């Protein structure tokens, strides 16, 4: 595995935070956001997985960078067309069709950007072309669809209508093996990167599944990973990792060298500001609260620190890049998305 340390070649400038908790069944706000996808015209699609108590509110919300809320789609919990149980990830193809994985139903649902249901595909099982807990999804420039087949410990490649093309991987920790893989990305060359969750690494492959390299080792230091859940790769080959178990995002160079890490620096979203303006008594309580407390030594873990430090990431489950090289980090535990701009 390659994890070198290098002087940062890039910086990420904090832009803003979008989000506020939504305890209802529709409207502005998020409920356990799991994934972000950005259309070519800049609309931001946020997958709300929701907790079990609000499963009927599972949906995709649509907003803009300026926080205009445009609506939502999805028909909540269920087995019918346009419904979900445990949605995980989503990606656009070249025709702006949105593909969403569901690890419980072992299928992929397809929508247009207006939220119209277009179809679904996927059959549960272990045979080639069958799925067991599909998680991450990535679509390359030729509209090949890569699915992380989580419980089968493999990656499968399909056409956009679900026709099986090839597969690779098996359970284990050697090169090309996986242990509960989760996220996936493709770069501009069509190469594939997989967040190998329980092996604490990112694996890098050709489009045909030939192993190229692995990045990261287990741990909490710079360049080390603990349960990475998401990965994205920009046009220059920089690799962004949702280091979920360490409650942070890390960036690696094209050669796998450590570049930088983000803990999060969230500010209030416009939605939150408007909420507090309408509820001044809650704003008064907030102003006297300690949102960045010092914790005792026995609670000095990534989870405890992030859960008590409001600007930090808490549950950064995915990373997404848009066409302007902005990075989106959805936080499932704080019901928001932090956004950063890449600078060379």
PDB file of C-alpha atoms in Angstrom, residues 17-268:
ATOM      1  CA  UNK A  17     -22.971  25.000   4.526  1.00  0.00           C
ATOM      2  CA  UNK A  18     -26.414  24.055   3.255  1.00  0.00           C
ATOM      3  CA  UNK A  19     -28.904  22.317   5.497  1.00  0.00           C
ATOM      4  CA  UNK A  20     -31.146  22.225   8.479  1.00  0.00           C
ATOM      5  CA  UNK A  21     -32.780  19.204  10.077  1.00  0.00           C
ATOM      6  CA  UNK A  22     -36.183  18.367   8.624  1.00  0.00           C
ATOM      7  CA  UNK A  23     -38.312  16.272  10.955  1.00  0.00           C
ATOM      8  CA  UNK A  24     -41.233  16.289   8.543  1.00  0.00           C
ATOM      9  CA  UNK A  25     -41.984  14.435   5.340  1.00  0.00           C
ATOM     10  CA  UNK A  26     -41.252  17.075   2.732  1.00  0.00           C
ATOM     11  CA  UNK A  27     -40.005  20.608   2.290  1.00  0.00           C
ATOM     12  CA  UNK A  28     -36.765  22.424   2.925  1.00  0.00           C
ATOM     13  CA  UNK A  29     -34.126  20.644   4.963  1.00  0.00           C
ATOM     14  CA  UNK A  30     -32.446  17.244   5.127  1.00  0.00           C
ATOM     15  CA  UNK A  31     -32.917  14.053   7.102  1.00  0.00           C
ATOM     16  CA  UNK A  32     -29.780  11.883   7.354  1.00  0.00           C
ATOM     17  CA  UNK A  33     -28.307  12.864   3.969  1.00  0.00           C
ATOM     18  CA  UNK A  34     -26.245  10.053   2.473  1.00  0.00           C
ATOM     19  CA  UNK A  35     -25.223  11.277  -0.962  1.00  0.00           C
ATOM     20  CA  UNK A  36     -25.051  14.322  -3.217  1.00  0.00           C
ATOM     21  CA  UNK A  37     -25.179  14.526  -7.014  1.00  0.00           C
ATOM     22  CA  UNK A  38     -24.929  17.768  -8.989  1.00  0.00           C
ATOM     23  CA  UNK A  39     -26.523  18.194 -12.413  1.00  0.00           C
ATOM     24  CA  UNK A  40     -24.797  20.039 -15.245  1.00  0.00           C
ATOM     25  CA  UNK A  41     -26.926  23.133 -14.605  1.00  0.00           C
ATOM     26  CA  UNK A  42     -25.771  23.232 -10.968  1.00  0.00           C
ATOM     27  CA  UNK A  43     -28.799  21.839  -9.177  1.00  0.00           C
ATOM     28  CA  UNK A  44     -27.849  19.927  -6.045  1.00  0.00           C
ATOM     29  CA  UNK A  45     -29.624  16.602  -5.445  1.00  0.00           C
ATOM     30  CA  UNK A  46     -29.429  15.309  -1.861  1.00  0.00           C
ATOM     31  CA  UNK A  47     -30.408  11.755  -0.943  1.00  0.00           C
ATOM     32  CA  UNK A  48     -32.227  11.680   2.409  1.00  0.00           C
ATOM     33  CA  UNK A  49     -31.949   8.169   3.795  1.00  0.00           C
ATOM     34  CA  UNK A  50     -33.879   9.027   6.999  1.00  0.00           C
ATOM     35  CA  UNK A  51     -33.852   7.101  10.252  1.00  0.00           C
ATOM     36  CA  UNK A  52     -36.276   4.165  10.776  1.00  0.00           C
ATOM     37  CA  UNK A  53     -38.814   6.331  12.588  1.00  0.00           C
ATOM     38  CA  UNK A  54     -39.189   8.512   9.505  1.00  0.00           C
ATOM     39  CA  UNK A  55     -38.668   5.910   6.801  1.00  0.00           C
ATOM     40  CA  UNK A  56     -41.755   7.044   4.915  1.00  0.00           C
ATOM     41  CA  UNK A  57     -39.972  10.375   4.344  1.00  0.00           C
ATOM     42  CA  UNK A  58     -37.084   8.870   2.335  1.00  0.00           C
ATOM     43  CA  UNK A  59     -36.647  11.180  -0.646  1.00  0.00           C
ATOM     44  CA  UNK A  60     -34.291  13.181  -2.848  1.00  0.00           C
ATOM     45  CA  UNK A  61     -34.310  16.930  -2.185  1.00  0.00           C
ATOM     46  CA  UNK A  62     -33.245  19.459  -4.812  1.00  0.00           C
ATOM     47  CA  UNK A  63     -31.730  22.865  -4.093  1.00  0.00           C
ATOM     48  CA  UNK A  64     -29.270  25.393  -5.515  1.00  0.00           C
ATOM     49  CA  UNK A  65     -25.941  26.659  -4.241  1.00  0.00           C
ATOM     50  CA  UNK A  66     -27.756  29.842  -3.212  1.00  0.00           C
ATOM     51  CA  UNK A  67     -30.101  27.657  -1.128  1.00  0.00           C
ATOM     52  CA  UNK A  68     -33.226  28.017  -3.188  1.00  0.00           C
ATOM     53  CA  UNK A  69     -35.250  24.883  -2.410  1.00  0.00           C
ATOM     54  CA  UNK A  70     -36.686  23.447  -5.625  1.00  0.00           C
ATOM     55  CA  UNK A  71     -38.610  20.430  -4.324  1.00  0.00           C
ATOM     56  CA  UNK A  72     -38.172  16.728  -3.809  1.00  0.00           C
ATOM     57  CA  UNK A  73     -39.099  13.370  -5.293  1.00  0.00           C
ATOM     58  CA  UNK A  74     -39.316   9.748  -4.223  1.00  0.00           C
ATOM     59  CA  UNK A  75     -42.229   7.952  -2.657  1.00  0.00           C
ATOM     60  CA  UNK A  76     -40.733   7.023   0.674  1.00  0.00           C
ATOM     61  CA  UNK A  77     -40.301   3.585   2.192  1.00  0.00           C
ATOM     62  CA  UNK A  78     -41.665   0.639   0.227  1.00  0.00           C
ATOM     63  CA  UNK A  79     -41.116  -1.845  -2.560  1.00  0.00           C
ATOM     64  CA  UNK A  80     -42.972  -0.028  -5.339  1.00  0.00           C
ATOM     65  CA  UNK A  81     -41.631   1.997  -8.221  1.00  0.00           C
ATOM     66  CA  UNK A  82     -39.865   5.102  -6.952  1.00  0.00           C
ATOM     67  CA  UNK A  83     -39.727   3.813  -3.378  1.00  0.00           C
ATOM     68  CA  UNK A  84     -36.715   2.869  -1.254  1.00  0.00           C
ATOM     69  CA  UNK A  85     -35.727   1.060   1.912  1.00  0.00           C
ATOM     70  CA  UNK A  86     -31.994   1.683   2.460  1.00  0.00           C
ATOM     71  CA  UNK A  87     -30.850   4.008  -0.336  1.00  0.00           C
ATOM     72  CA  UNK A  88     -27.098   4.560  -0.366  1.00  0.00           C
ATOM     73  CA  UNK A  89     -25.642   6.441  -3.325  1.00  0.00           C
ATOM     74  CA  UNK A  90     -26.482   8.051  -6.640  1.00  0.00           C
ATOM     75  CA  UNK A  91     -24.865   9.198  -9.875  1.00  0.00           C
ATOM     76  CA  UNK A  92     -25.810  10.867 -13.153  1.00  0.00           C
ATOM     77  CA  UNK A  93     -25.172   9.391 -16.588  1.00  0.00           C
ATOM     78  CA  UNK A  94     -24.441  11.431 -19.728  1.00  0.00           C
ATOM     79  CA  UNK A  95     -28.172  11.884 -20.382  1.00  0.00           C
ATOM     80  CA  UNK A  96     -28.735  13.354 -16.903  1.00  0.00           C
ATOM     81  CA  UNK A  97     -30.552  10.284 -15.672  1.00  0.00           C
ATOM     82  CA  UNK A  98     -30.061   9.730 -11.953  1.00  0.00           C
ATOM     83  CA  UNK A  99     -29.292   6.198 -10.702  1.00  0.00           C
ATOM     84  CA  UNK A 100     -29.866   5.401  -7.004  1.00  0.00           C
ATOM     85  CA  UNK A 101     -28.718   2.237  -5.246  1.00  0.00           C
ATOM     86  CA  UNK A 102     -30.773   0.490  -2.566  1.00  0.00           C
ATOM     87  CA  UNK A 103     -28.852  -2.006  -0.450  1.00  0.00           C
ATOM     88  CA  UNK A 104     -32.008  -3.582   0.995  1.00  0.00           C
ATOM     89  CA  UNK A 105     -33.946  -4.076  -2.233  1.00  0.00           C
ATOM     90  CA  UNK A 106     -30.745  -5.058  -4.115  1.00  0.00           C
ATOM     91  CA  UNK A 107     -31.648  -2.806  -7.005  1.00  0.00           C
ATOM     92  CA  UNK A 108     -30.986   0.458  -8.808  1.00  0.00           C
ATOM     93  CA  UNK A 109     -33.788   2.938  -9.491  1.00  0.00           C
ATOM     94  CA  UNK A 110     -33.548   5.486 -12.301  1.00  0.00           C
ATOM     95  CA  UNK A 111     -35.100   8.979 -12.445  1.00  0.00           C
ATOM     96  CA  UNK A 112     -34.874  12.055 -14.632  1.00  0.00           C
ATOM     97  CA  UNK A 113     -33.910  15.440 -13.190  1.00  0.00           C
ATOM     98  CA  UNK A 114     -37.580  16.328 -12.684  1.00  0.00           C
ATOM     99  CA  UNK A 115     -37.925  13.301 -10.404  1.00  0.00           C
ATOM    100  CA  UNK A 116     -39.931  11.187 -12.827  1.00  0.00           C
ATOM    101  CA  UNK A 117     -39.369   7.472 -12.235  1.00  0.00           C
ATOM    102  CA  UNK A 118     -37.913   5.875 -15.376  1.00  0.00           C
ATOM    103  CA  UNK A 119     -37.246   2.301 -14.321  1.00  0.00           C
ATOM    104  CA  UNK A 120     -35.310  -0.062 -12.107  1.00  0.00           C
ATOM    105  CA  UNK A 121     -33.037  -3.053 -12.422  1.00  0.00           C
ATOM    106  CA  UNK A 122     -31.190  -5.533 -10.235  1.00  0.00           C
ATOM    107  CA  UNK A 123     -31.729  -9.077  -9.030  1.00  0.00           C
ATOM    108  CA  UNK A 124     -30.655 -10.336  -5.587  1.00  0.00           C
ATOM    109  CA  UNK A 125     -28.093 -13.100  -5.453  1.00  0.00           C
ATOM    110  CA  UNK A 126     -24.447 -14.097  -5.808  1.00  0.00           C
ATOM    111  CA  UNK A 127     -24.194 -15.033  -9.473  1.00  0.00           C
ATOM    112  CA  UNK A 128     -22.632 -12.742 -12.043  1.00  0.00           C
ATOM    113  CA  UNK A 129     -24.921  -9.762 -12.559  1.00  0.00           C
ATOM    114  CA  UNK A 130     -26.806 -10.338  -9.302  1.00  0.00           C
ATOM    115  CA  UNK A 131     -26.523  -8.018  -6.307  1.00  0.00           C
ATOM    116  CA  UNK A 132     -26.267  -8.333  -2.543  1.00  0.00           C
ATOM    117  CA  UNK A 133     -26.323  -4.949  -0.859  1.00  0.00           C
ATOM    118  CA  UNK A 134     -25.388  -2.568  -3.694  1.00  0.00           C
ATOM    119  CA  UNK A 135     -23.783   0.527  -2.191  1.00  0.00           C
ATOM    120  CA  UNK A 136     -21.543   2.910  -4.149  1.00  0.00           C
ATOM    121  CA  UNK A 137     -22.231   3.759  -7.780  1.00  0.00           C
ATOM    122  CA  UNK A 138     -20.144   5.554 -10.393  1.00  0.00           C
ATOM    123  CA  UNK A 139     -20.738   6.112 -14.110  1.00  0.00           C
ATOM    124  CA  UNK A 140     -17.899   6.750 -16.536  1.00  0.00           C
ATOM    125  CA  UNK A 141     -17.805   8.910 -19.676  1.00  0.00           C
ATOM    126  CA  UNK A 142     -19.023   6.001 -21.809  1.00  0.00           C
ATOM    127  CA  UNK A 143     -21.998   5.375 -19.507  1.00  0.00           C
ATOM    128  CA  UNK A 144     -20.624   2.195 -17.991  1.00  0.00           C
ATOM    129  CA  UNK A 145     -22.134   1.773 -14.527  1.00  0.00           C
ATOM    130  CA  UNK A 146     -19.905   0.508 -11.704  1.00  0.00           C
ATOM    131  CA  UNK A 147     -21.705  -0.893  -8.657  1.00  0.00           C
ATOM    132  CA  UNK A 148     -20.043  -1.810  -5.363  1.00  0.00           C
ATOM    133  CA  UNK A 149     -21.671  -5.157  -4.599  1.00  0.00           C
ATOM    134  CA  UNK A 150     -21.078  -4.819  -0.880  1.00  0.00           C
ATOM    135  CA  UNK A 151     -21.923  -8.205   0.618  1.00  0.00           C
ATOM    136  CA  UNK A 152     -20.544 -10.088  -2.373  1.00  0.00           C
ATOM    137  CA  UNK A 153     -17.235  -8.228  -1.880  1.00  0.00           C
ATOM    138  CA  UNK A 154     -16.891  -7.295  -5.511  1.00  0.00           C
ATOM    139  CA  UNK A 155     -17.370  -4.567  -8.095  1.00  0.00           C
ATOM    140  CA  UNK A 156     -19.681  -5.158 -11.035  1.00  0.00           C
ATOM    141  CA  UNK A 157     -19.874  -3.284 -14.309  1.00  0.00           C
ATOM    142  CA  UNK A 158     -23.156  -2.833 -16.180  1.00  0.00           C
ATOM    143  CA  UNK A 159     -24.723  -0.923 -19.039  1.00  0.00           C
ATOM    144  CA  UNK A 160     -27.212   1.778 -18.082  1.00  0.00           C
ATOM    145  CA  UNK A 161     -30.115  -0.633 -18.621  1.00  0.00           C
ATOM    146  CA  UNK A 162     -28.614  -3.193 -16.241  1.00  0.00           C
ATOM    147  CA  UNK A 163     -26.919  -5.577 -18.674  1.00  0.00           C
ATOM    148  CA  UNK A 164     -23.982  -7.276 -16.936  1.00  0.00           C
ATOM    149  CA  UNK A 165     -20.537  -6.678 -18.440  1.00  0.00           C
ATOM    150  CA  UNK A 166     -17.909  -7.901 -15.977  1.00  0.00           C
ATOM    151  CA  UNK A 167     -16.977  -8.252 -12.313  1.00  0.00           C
ATOM    152  CA  UNK A 168     -13.933  -8.451 -10.066  1.00  0.00           C
ATOM    153  CA  UNK A 169     -13.110  -8.984  -6.410  1.00  0.00           C
ATOM    154  CA  UNK A 170     -13.671 -11.472  -3.620  1.00  0.00           C
ATOM    155  CA  UNK A 171     -13.569 -11.476   0.181  1.00  0.00           C
ATOM    156  CA  UNK A 172     -10.142 -10.896   1.718  1.00  0.00           C
ATOM    157  CA  UNK A 173      -7.421  -8.346   2.345  1.00  0.00           C
ATOM    158  CA  UNK A 174      -4.973  -9.030  -0.477  1.00  0.00           C
ATOM    159  CA  UNK A 175      -4.646  -6.872  -3.571  1.00  0.00           C
ATOM    160  CA  UNK A 176      -7.958  -6.834  -5.438  1.00  0.00           C
ATOM    161  CA  UNK A 177      -9.868  -8.377  -2.537  1.00  0.00           C
ATOM    162  CA  UNK A 178     -12.453  -6.533  -0.435  1.00  0.00           C
ATOM    163  CA  UNK A 179     -14.007  -6.530   3.000  1.00  0.00           C
ATOM    164  CA  UNK A 180     -17.398  -4.798   2.849  1.00  0.00           C
ATOM    165  CA  UNK A 181     -16.534  -2.224   0.167  1.00  0.00           C
ATOM    166  CA  UNK A 182     -18.748   0.859   0.088  1.00  0.00           C
ATOM    167  CA  UNK A 183     -17.928   3.846  -2.158  1.00  0.00           C
ATOM    168  CA  UNK A 184     -16.656   3.997  -5.737  1.00  0.00           C
ATOM    169  CA  UNK A 185     -15.451   6.627  -8.201  1.00  0.00           C
ATOM    170  CA  UNK A 186     -14.114   6.797 -11.755  1.00  0.00           C
ATOM    171  CA  UNK A 187     -11.528   9.281 -12.999  1.00  0.00           C
ATOM    172  CA  UNK A 188     -11.294  11.012 -16.366  1.00  0.00           C
ATOM    173  CA  UNK A 189      -9.272   8.075 -17.721  1.00  0.00           C
ATOM    174  CA  UNK A 190     -11.981   5.601 -16.775  1.00  0.00           C
ATOM    175  CA  UNK A 191      -9.981   4.086 -13.920  1.00  0.00           C
ATOM    176  CA  UNK A 192     -11.882   2.917 -10.849  1.00  0.00           C
ATOM    177  CA  UNK A 193     -11.331   3.707  -7.146  1.00  0.00           C
ATOM    178  CA  UNK A 194     -13.060   1.720  -4.404  1.00  0.00           C
ATOM    179  CA  UNK A 195     -13.432   2.598  -0.720  1.00  0.00           C
ATOM    180  CA  UNK A 196     -12.575  -0.763   0.835  1.00  0.00           C
ATOM    181  CA  UNK A 197     -14.389  -0.054   4.113  1.00  0.00           C
ATOM    182  CA  UNK A 198     -13.264  -2.721   6.528  1.00  0.00           C
ATOM    183  CA  UNK A 199      -9.779  -2.981   5.029  1.00  0.00           C
ATOM    184  CA  UNK A 200      -9.240   0.764   5.680  1.00  0.00           C
ATOM    185  CA  UNK A 201      -7.927   1.601   2.239  1.00  0.00           C
ATOM    186  CA  UNK A 202      -8.742   2.893  -1.227  1.00  0.00           C
ATOM    187  CA  UNK A 203      -8.047   0.462  -4.059  1.00  0.00           C
ATOM    188  CA  UNK A 204      -7.291   1.672  -7.572  1.00  0.00           C
ATOM    189  CA  UNK A 205      -8.097  -0.421 -10.673  1.00  0.00           C
ATOM    190  CA  UNK A 206      -8.265  -0.240 -14.435  1.00  0.00           C
ATOM    191  CA  UNK A 207     -11.710  -0.171 -16.035  1.00  0.00           C
ATOM    192  CA  UNK A 208     -11.421  -3.942 -16.463  1.00  0.00           C
ATOM    193  CA  UNK A 209     -10.621  -4.567 -12.794  1.00  0.00           C
ATOM    194  CA  UNK A 210      -6.839  -4.958 -12.954  1.00  0.00           C
ATOM    195  CA  UNK A 211      -5.282  -3.855  -9.660  1.00  0.00           C
ATOM    196  CA  UNK A 212      -3.074  -0.746  -9.861  1.00  0.00           C
ATOM    197  CA  UNK A 213      -2.446   0.418  -6.277  1.00  0.00           C
ATOM    198  CA  UNK A 214      -3.872   0.783  -2.782  1.00  0.00           C
ATOM    199  CA  UNK A 215      -3.772   3.938  -0.682  1.00  0.00           C
ATOM    200  CA  UNK A 216      -4.010   4.214   3.092  1.00  0.00           C
ATOM    201  CA  UNK A 217      -3.426   2.010   6.112  1.00  0.00           C
ATOM    202  CA  UNK A 218      -5.426   1.624   9.313  1.00  0.00           C
ATOM    203  CA  UNK A 219      -5.080   4.400  11.867  1.00  0.00           C
ATOM    204  CA  UNK A 220      -5.869   7.959  12.873  1.00  0.00           C
ATOM    205  CA  UNK A 221      -2.742   9.766  11.658  1.00  0.00           C
ATOM    206  CA  UNK A 222      -2.437  11.758   8.452  1.00  0.00           C
ATOM    207  CA  UNK A 223      -2.752   9.451   5.471  1.00  0.00           C
ATOM    208  CA  UNK A 224      -4.256   6.694   7.601  1.00  0.00           C
ATOM    209  CA  UNK A 225      -7.893   5.622   7.324  1.00  0.00           C
ATOM    210  CA  UNK A 226     -10.601   4.150   9.497  1.00  0.00           C
ATOM    211  CA  UNK A 227     -13.645   2.803   7.663  1.00  0.00           C
ATOM    212  CA  UNK A 228     -13.513   4.966   4.516  1.00  0.00           C
ATOM    213  CA  UNK A 229     -16.997   5.207   3.045  1.00  0.00           C
ATOM    214  CA  UNK A 230     -16.693   7.463   0.003  1.00  0.00           C
ATOM    215  CA  UNK A 231     -14.208   8.440  -2.681  1.00  0.00           C
ATOM    216  CA  UNK A 232     -14.065  10.991  -5.499  1.00  0.00           C
ATOM    217  CA  UNK A 233     -11.344  11.856  -8.021  1.00  0.00           C
ATOM    218  CA  UNK A 234     -10.920  15.226  -9.729  1.00  0.00           C
ATOM    219  CA  UNK A 235      -9.671  16.085 -13.208  1.00  0.00           C
ATOM    220  CA  UNK A 236      -6.051  16.338 -12.004  1.00  0.00           C
ATOM    221  CA  UNK A 237      -6.180  12.963 -10.297  1.00  0.00           C
ATOM    222  CA  UNK A 238      -6.437  14.126  -6.675  1.00  0.00           C
ATOM    223  CA  UNK A 239      -8.295  11.576  -4.563  1.00  0.00           C
ATOM    224  CA  UNK A 240     -10.837  12.732  -1.949  1.00  0.00           C
ATOM    225  CA  UNK A 241     -11.815  10.250   0.755  1.00  0.00           C
ATOM    226  CA  UNK A 242     -14.680  10.341   3.249  1.00  0.00           C
ATOM    227  CA  UNK A 243     -12.715   8.968   6.200  1.00  0.00           C
ATOM    228  CA  UNK A 244     -15.934   8.133   8.005  1.00  0.00           C
ATOM    229  CA  UNK A 245     -14.517   6.343  11.051  1.00  0.00           C
ATOM    230  CA  UNK A 246     -12.145   9.248  11.708  1.00  0.00           C
ATOM    231  CA  UNK A 247     -14.895  11.868  11.143  1.00  0.00           C
ATOM    232  CA  UNK A 248     -12.896  13.731   8.489  1.00  0.00           C
ATOM    233  CA  UNK A 249     -12.095  14.059   4.800  1.00  0.00           C
ATOM    234  CA  UNK A 250      -8.609  13.371   3.470  1.00  0.00           C
ATOM    235  CA  UNK A 251      -7.050  14.263   0.139  1.00  0.00           C
ATOM    236  CA  UNK A 252      -4.368  12.177  -1.573  1.00  0.00           C
ATOM    237  CA  UNK A 253      -2.299  13.082  -4.597  1.00  0.00           C
ATOM    238  CA  UNK A 254      -2.483  11.168  -7.884  1.00  0.00           C
ATOM    239  CA  UNK A 255       0.457   9.083  -6.651  1.00  0.00           C
ATOM    240  CA  UNK A 256      -1.272   8.268  -3.360  1.00  0.00           C
ATOM    241  CA  UNK A 257       0.712  10.798  -1.331  1.00  0.00           C
ATOM    242  CA  UNK A 258      -1.065  12.453   1.572  1.00  0.00           C
ATOM    243  CA  UNK A 259      -1.974  16.057   0.759  1.00  0.00           C
ATOM    244  CA  UNK A 260      -4.340  17.439   3.378  1.00  0.00           C
ATOM    245  CA  UNK A 261      -7.227  16.695   5.696  1.00  0.00           C
ATOM    246  CA  UNK A 262     -10.409  18.518   6.607  1.00  0.00           C
ATOM    247  CA  UNK A 263     -12.171  18.290   9.954  1.00  0.00           C
ATOM    248  CA  UNK A 264     -15.008  20.573   8.885  1.00  0.00           C
ATOM    249  CA  UNK A 265     -15.691  24.246   9.473  1.00  0.00           C
ATOM    250  CA  UNK A 266     -19.437  24.593   9.094  1.00  0.00           C
ATOM    251  CA  UNK A 267     -21.263  27.871   9.547  1.00  0.00           C
ATOM    252  CA  UNK A 268     -25.007  28.444   9.737  1.00  0.00           C
TER     253      UNK A 268
END
